């Protein structure tokens, strides 16, 4: 079986693999063929998200993807590549700070019911793999886009009824945020946790309207029609 890995150039490795995960194959290559091959791994159980890469143009977790003959493996998109399959995700994580994607002010008197917890249970399952960040096409034209990675986390806290600064969070995602998304759904398709950032962004848009915002592209139209 041949596996093609993008390094400084594309390197083809031949391996004996039968129903093996990509991470298992990468480990085998590193041990038996090329000790200089670099990649990330952690839990090996699809929990930590550190082994995310692209295979045949699609984001996957190396520890869960089973290799096929001729697979083309490359690092994540939209990130500085440190070496081989190791992507520097610092910029992606920094968007969480810019988006204020954290609980900033919580009421100690409001208790959550089981139904309340279900509202953002899926969003809480994010493993920070960066697959949605890599798959997002908006970064090709706007490198400052907050992105699905951070916006879905904003919804996680905006939807929490204990959060007292919801408007502040909505105010903060109007520029390079919810209106810049194309709603292409590429992020949802590659999320290993089944999180739909597209749906979360649509909810954030609806919440933005409730706070008096509108799609800025509509503000460029005015005056009606002339003939």
mmCIF file of C-alpha atoms in Angstrom:
data_model
loop_
_atom_site.group_PDB
_atom_site.id
_atom_site.type_symbol
_atom_site.label_atom_id
_atom_site.label_comp_id
_atom_site.label_asym_id
_atom_site.label_seq_id
_atom_site.Cartn_x
_atom_site.Cartn_y
_atom_site.Cartn_z
ATOM 1 C CA UNK A 1 0.000 0.000 0.000
ATOM 2 C CA UNK A 2 1.252 3.457 -0.913
ATOM 3 C CA UNK A 3 0.712 6.524 1.275
ATOM 4 C CA UNK A 4 1.619 9.983 -0.035
ATOM 5 C CA UNK A 5 2.564 12.544 2.601
ATOM 6 C CA UNK A 6 3.092 16.233 1.926
ATOM 7 C CA UNK A 7 6.339 17.397 3.476
ATOM 8 C CA UNK A 8 8.679 19.917 1.791
ATOM 9 C CA UNK A 9 7.680 17.860 -1.228
ATOM 10 C CA UNK A 10 5.303 14.918 -1.564
ATOM 11 C CA UNK A 11 6.928 11.717 -0.298
ATOM 12 C CA UNK A 12 5.473 8.315 -1.133
ATOM 13 C CA UNK A 13 5.857 5.558 1.460
ATOM 14 C CA UNK A 14 5.086 1.877 0.955
ATOM 15 C CA UNK A 15 3.616 0.131 3.984
ATOM 16 C CA UNK A 16 1.984 -3.161 4.874
ATOM 17 C CA UNK A 17 -1.348 -2.004 6.219
ATOM 18 C CA UNK A 18 -4.619 -3.841 6.741
ATOM 19 C CA UNK A 19 -7.439 -2.034 8.503
ATOM 20 C CA UNK A 20 -4.945 0.251 10.249
ATOM 21 C CA UNK A 21 -5.574 3.816 11.273
ATOM 22 C CA UNK A 22 -3.545 6.583 9.735
ATOM 23 C CA UNK A 23 -1.900 7.258 13.078
ATOM 24 C CA UNK A 24 -0.796 3.629 13.293
ATOM 25 C CA UNK A 25 0.684 3.893 9.805
ATOM 26 C CA UNK A 26 2.454 7.162 10.620
ATOM 27 C CA UNK A 27 3.948 5.547 13.714
ATOM 28 C CA UNK A 28 5.106 2.581 11.636
ATOM 29 C CA UNK A 29 6.723 4.846 9.042
ATOM 30 C CA UNK A 30 8.493 6.847 11.730
ATOM 31 C CA UNK A 31 9.802 3.734 13.501
ATOM 32 C CA UNK A 32 10.795 1.618 10.496
ATOM 33 C CA UNK A 33 11.387 3.975 7.555
ATOM 34 C CA UNK A 34 11.826 7.663 8.355
ATOM 35 C CA UNK A 35 12.479 8.900 11.875
ATOM 36 C CA UNK A 36 12.342 12.519 10.719
ATOM 37 C CA UNK A 37 8.617 12.410 9.886
ATOM 38 C CA UNK A 38 6.763 14.876 12.150
ATOM 39 C CA UNK A 39 3.095 14.796 13.208
ATOM 40 C CA UNK A 40 0.987 15.322 16.314
ATOM 41 C CA UNK A 41 -0.731 12.671 18.399
ATOM 42 C CA UNK A 42 -2.114 12.415 21.872
ATOM 43 C CA UNK A 43 -4.926 10.326 23.288
ATOM 44 C CA UNK A 44 -5.273 7.963 20.288
ATOM 45 C CA UNK A 45 -8.966 7.800 21.148
ATOM 46 C CA UNK A 46 -10.501 10.703 19.163
ATOM 47 C CA UNK A 47 -10.738 12.793 22.324
ATOM 48 C CA UNK A 48 -7.844 15.276 22.313
ATOM 49 C CA UNK A 49 -8.057 16.394 18.646
ATOM 50 C CA UNK A 50 -4.300 16.876 18.315
ATOM 51 C CA UNK A 51 -3.850 14.478 15.382
ATOM 52 C CA UNK A 52 -6.126 16.321 12.929
ATOM 53 C CA UNK A 53 -4.809 16.349 9.353
ATOM 54 C CA UNK A 54 -6.232 16.406 5.836
ATOM 55 C CA UNK A 55 -6.603 13.224 3.793
ATOM 56 C CA UNK A 56 -7.567 13.494 0.140
ATOM 57 C CA UNK A 57 -8.688 17.082 0.733
ATOM 58 C CA UNK A 58 -10.815 16.414 3.821
ATOM 59 C CA UNK A 59 -10.085 16.994 7.494
ATOM 60 C CA UNK A 60 -9.894 13.833 9.621
ATOM 61 C CA UNK A 61 -8.470 12.602 12.913
ATOM 62 C CA UNK A 62 -5.480 10.386 12.137
ATOM 63 C CA UNK A 63 -6.321 8.120 15.066
ATOM 64 C CA UNK A 64 -9.755 7.259 13.644
ATOM 65 C CA UNK A 65 -9.245 7.371 9.871
ATOM 66 C CA UNK A 66 -8.459 4.000 8.263
ATOM 67 C CA UNK A 67 -5.951 4.282 5.444
ATOM 68 C CA UNK A 68 -6.598 3.419 1.824
ATOM 69 C CA UNK A 69 -4.089 2.749 -0.912
ATOM 70 C CA UNK A 70 -2.953 5.992 -2.534
ATOM 71 C CA UNK A 71 -4.138 8.315 0.247
ATOM 72 C CA UNK A 72 -2.731 11.848 0.091
ATOM 73 C CA UNK A 73 -2.017 13.210 3.573
ATOM 74 C CA UNK A 74 -1.288 16.876 4.288
ATOM 75 C CA UNK A 75 -1.406 19.283 7.258
ATOM 76 C CA UNK A 76 -4.414 21.420 8.148
ATOM 77 C CA UNK A 77 -5.195 24.504 6.069
ATOM 78 C CA UNK A 78 -5.178 28.135 7.216
ATOM 79 C CA UNK A 79 -2.333 27.634 9.669
ATOM 80 C CA UNK A 80 1.430 28.108 9.700
ATOM 81 C CA UNK A 81 3.086 24.736 9.170
ATOM 82 C CA UNK A 82 5.855 24.060 11.661
ATOM 83 C CA UNK A 83 7.025 20.884 9.978
ATOM 84 C CA UNK A 84 5.443 18.150 7.856
ATOM 85 C CA UNK A 85 1.972 17.478 9.345
ATOM 86 C CA UNK A 86 2.425 19.718 12.395
ATOM 87 C CA UNK A 87 0.312 22.882 12.133
ATOM 88 C CA UNK A 88 0.656 25.837 14.497
ATOM 89 C CA UNK A 89 -2.869 26.403 15.821
ATOM 90 C CA UNK A 90 -2.033 29.393 18.029
ATOM 91 C CA UNK A 91 -3.817 31.857 15.732
ATOM 92 C CA UNK A 92 -6.955 29.723 15.688
ATOM 93 C CA UNK A 93 -6.981 29.498 19.459
ATOM 94 C CA UNK A 94 -6.360 33.257 19.716
ATOM 95 C CA UNK A 95 -9.666 33.884 17.951
ATOM 96 C CA UNK A 96 -11.390 32.528 21.061
ATOM 97 C CA UNK A 97 -9.974 35.476 22.983
ATOM 98 C CA UNK A 98 -10.938 37.982 20.274
ATOM 99 C CA UNK A 99 -14.449 36.569 20.139
ATOM 100 C CA UNK A 100 -14.701 36.479 23.949
ATOM 101 C CA UNK A 101 -15.686 32.836 23.583
ATOM 102 C CA UNK A 102 -15.735 32.185 27.286
ATOM 103 C CA UNK A 103 -18.050 32.736 30.222
ATOM 104 C CA UNK A 104 -17.379 36.273 31.358
ATOM 105 C CA UNK A 105 -20.062 36.985 33.927
ATOM 106 C CA UNK A 106 -22.231 34.322 35.486
ATOM 107 C CA UNK A 107 -25.245 34.601 37.751
ATOM 108 C CA UNK A 108 -24.868 32.561 40.912
ATOM 109 C CA UNK A 109 -28.607 32.601 41.536
ATOM 110 C CA UNK A 110 -29.761 30.998 38.281
ATOM 111 C CA UNK A 111 -29.777 27.223 38.233
ATOM 112 C CA UNK A 112 -29.775 25.113 35.078
ATOM 113 C CA UNK A 113 -32.351 22.426 34.483
ATOM 114 C CA UNK A 114 -31.572 19.285 32.514
ATOM 115 C CA UNK A 115 -33.316 20.869 29.522
ATOM 116 C CA UNK A 116 -31.145 23.987 29.871
ATOM 117 C CA UNK A 117 -28.004 21.857 29.807
ATOM 118 C CA UNK A 118 -29.181 20.164 26.610
ATOM 119 C CA UNK A 119 -29.309 23.528 24.786
ATOM 120 C CA UNK A 120 -25.527 23.669 24.373
ATOM 121 C CA UNK A 121 -24.475 20.138 25.246
ATOM 122 C CA UNK A 122 -23.141 19.423 21.744
ATOM 123 C CA UNK A 123 -21.150 22.664 21.578
ATOM 124 C CA UNK A 124 -19.496 21.719 24.859
ATOM 125 C CA UNK A 125 -18.092 18.589 23.161
ATOM 126 C CA UNK A 126 -15.613 20.572 21.015
ATOM 127 C CA UNK A 127 -12.151 18.934 21.204
ATOM 128 C CA UNK A 128 -10.248 21.920 19.735
ATOM 129 C CA UNK A 129 -8.976 19.868 16.769
ATOM 130 C CA UNK A 130 -9.198 22.836 14.380
ATOM 131 C CA UNK A 131 -10.812 20.837 11.558
ATOM 132 C CA UNK A 132 -13.556 23.443 11.064
ATOM 133 C CA UNK A 133 -10.937 26.200 11.016
ATOM 134 C CA UNK A 134 -9.020 24.313 8.315
ATOM 135 C CA UNK A 135 -12.089 23.603 6.193
ATOM 136 C CA UNK A 136 -13.446 27.172 6.238
ATOM 137 C CA UNK A 137 -13.137 28.896 2.822
ATOM 138 C CA UNK A 138 -13.640 32.405 4.221
ATOM 139 C CA UNK A 139 -10.029 32.573 5.427
ATOM 140 C CA UNK A 140 -8.899 32.722 1.799
ATOM 141 C CA UNK A 141 -10.301 36.266 1.625
ATOM 142 C CA UNK A 142 -10.384 37.315 5.292
ATOM 143 C CA UNK A 143 -7.640 36.034 7.565
ATOM 144 C CA UNK A 144 -9.191 37.894 10.525
ATOM 145 C CA UNK A 145 -12.495 36.025 10.345
ATOM 146 C CA UNK A 146 -13.346 34.782 13.839
ATOM 147 C CA UNK A 147 -14.435 31.545 12.238
ATOM 148 C CA UNK A 148 -16.613 28.551 13.069
ATOM 149 C CA UNK A 149 -14.174 27.367 15.713
ATOM 150 C CA UNK A 150 -14.753 30.434 17.894
ATOM 151 C CA UNK A 151 -18.272 31.443 16.892
ATOM 152 C CA UNK A 152 -19.751 28.104 17.902
ATOM 153 C CA UNK A 153 -18.119 28.590 21.299
ATOM 154 C CA UNK A 154 -19.668 32.070 21.545
ATOM 155 C CA UNK A 155 -23.076 30.474 21.024
ATOM 156 C CA UNK A 156 -22.206 27.998 23.761
ATOM 157 C CA UNK A 157 -22.155 30.885 26.243
ATOM 158 C CA UNK A 158 -24.777 33.166 24.681
ATOM 159 C CA UNK A 159 -27.242 30.279 24.988
ATOM 160 C CA UNK A 160 -26.377 29.785 28.659
ATOM 161 C CA UNK A 161 -29.074 31.566 30.667
ATOM 162 C CA UNK A 162 -26.591 32.182 33.499
ATOM 163 C CA UNK A 163 -24.428 34.425 31.261
ATOM 164 C CA UNK A 164 -25.070 38.090 32.112
ATOM 165 C CA UNK A 165 -23.041 39.723 29.318
ATOM 166 C CA UNK A 166 -24.819 38.283 26.296
ATOM 167 C CA UNK A 167 -25.130 41.623 24.511
ATOM 168 C CA UNK A 168 -21.422 42.284 24.937
ATOM 169 C CA UNK A 169 -20.667 38.980 23.263
ATOM 170 C CA UNK A 170 -23.072 39.714 20.416
ATOM 171 C CA UNK A 171 -21.576 43.208 20.004
ATOM 172 C CA UNK A 172 -18.138 41.660 19.731
ATOM 173 C CA UNK A 173 -18.884 39.327 16.798
ATOM 174 C CA UNK A 174 -20.355 41.798 14.336
ATOM 175 C CA UNK A 175 -17.046 42.617 12.597
ATOM 176 C CA UNK A 176 -15.180 39.681 11.031
ATOM 177 C CA UNK A 177 -17.833 37.501 12.601
ATOM 178 C CA UNK A 178 -21.324 36.179 12.015
ATOM 179 C CA UNK A 179 -22.036 38.138 8.837
ATOM 180 C CA UNK A 180 -18.788 37.097 7.135
ATOM 181 C CA UNK A 181 -19.739 33.413 7.190
ATOM 182 C CA UNK A 182 -20.991 32.064 3.845
ATOM 183 C CA UNK A 183 -23.039 29.319 5.549
ATOM 184 C CA UNK A 184 -21.402 26.786 3.225
ATOM 185 C CA UNK A 185 -21.535 24.102 5.943
ATOM 186 C CA UNK A 186 -17.990 22.847 5.231
ATOM 187 C CA UNK A 187 -17.174 23.144 8.935
ATOM 188 C CA UNK A 188 -20.068 20.922 9.980
ATOM 189 C CA UNK A 189 -19.169 18.187 7.502
ATOM 190 C CA UNK A 190 -15.683 17.695 8.945
ATOM 191 C CA UNK A 191 -16.382 18.080 12.671
ATOM 192 C CA UNK A 192 -15.561 14.771 14.391
ATOM 193 C CA UNK A 193 -17.979 15.663 17.199
ATOM 194 C CA UNK A 194 -20.944 16.393 14.938
ATOM 195 C CA UNK A 195 -21.112 20.072 15.912
ATOM 196 C CA UNK A 196 -22.884 22.291 13.382
ATOM 197 C CA UNK A 197 -21.128 25.638 13.500
ATOM 198 C CA UNK A 198 -23.324 26.742 10.592
ATOM 199 C CA UNK A 199 -26.443 26.249 12.726
ATOM 200 C CA UNK A 200 -24.788 28.027 15.664
ATOM 201 C CA UNK A 201 -23.837 30.995 13.469
ATOM 202 C CA UNK A 202 -27.403 31.195 12.176
ATOM 203 C CA UNK A 203 -28.605 31.335 15.794
ATOM 204 C CA UNK A 204 -26.079 34.065 16.532
ATOM 205 C CA UNK A 205 -27.373 36.028 13.536
ATOM 206 C CA UNK A 206 -30.910 35.734 14.848
ATOM 207 C CA UNK A 207 -29.767 36.859 18.279
ATOM 208 C CA UNK A 208 -27.874 39.751 16.651
ATOM 209 C CA UNK A 209 -31.094 40.920 14.998
ATOM 210 C CA UNK A 210 -32.797 40.827 18.401
ATOM 211 C CA UNK A 211 -30.117 43.229 19.639
ATOM 212 C CA UNK A 212 -30.688 45.612 16.703
ATOM 213 C CA UNK A 213 -28.069 44.432 14.210
ATOM 214 C CA UNK A 214 -28.563 43.438 10.594
ATOM 215 C CA UNK A 215 -26.526 41.963 7.783
ATOM 216 C CA UNK A 216 -24.259 44.871 6.738
ATOM 217 C CA UNK A 217 -24.526 43.853 3.085
ATOM 218 C CA UNK A 218 -28.170 44.955 3.173
ATOM 219 C CA UNK A 219 -27.185 48.425 4.371
ATOM 220 C CA UNK A 220 -25.572 49.067 0.992
ATOM 221 C CA UNK A 221 -28.986 49.019 -0.662
ATOM 222 C CA UNK A 222 -31.173 52.050 -0.423
ATOM 223 C CA UNK A 223 -33.706 54.236 -2.041
ATOM 224 C CA UNK A 224 -35.819 51.633 -3.827
ATOM 225 C CA UNK A 225 -35.903 51.014 -7.575
ATOM 226 C CA UNK A 226 -35.632 53.416 -10.491
ATOM 227 C CA UNK A 227 -36.687 52.836 -14.092
#
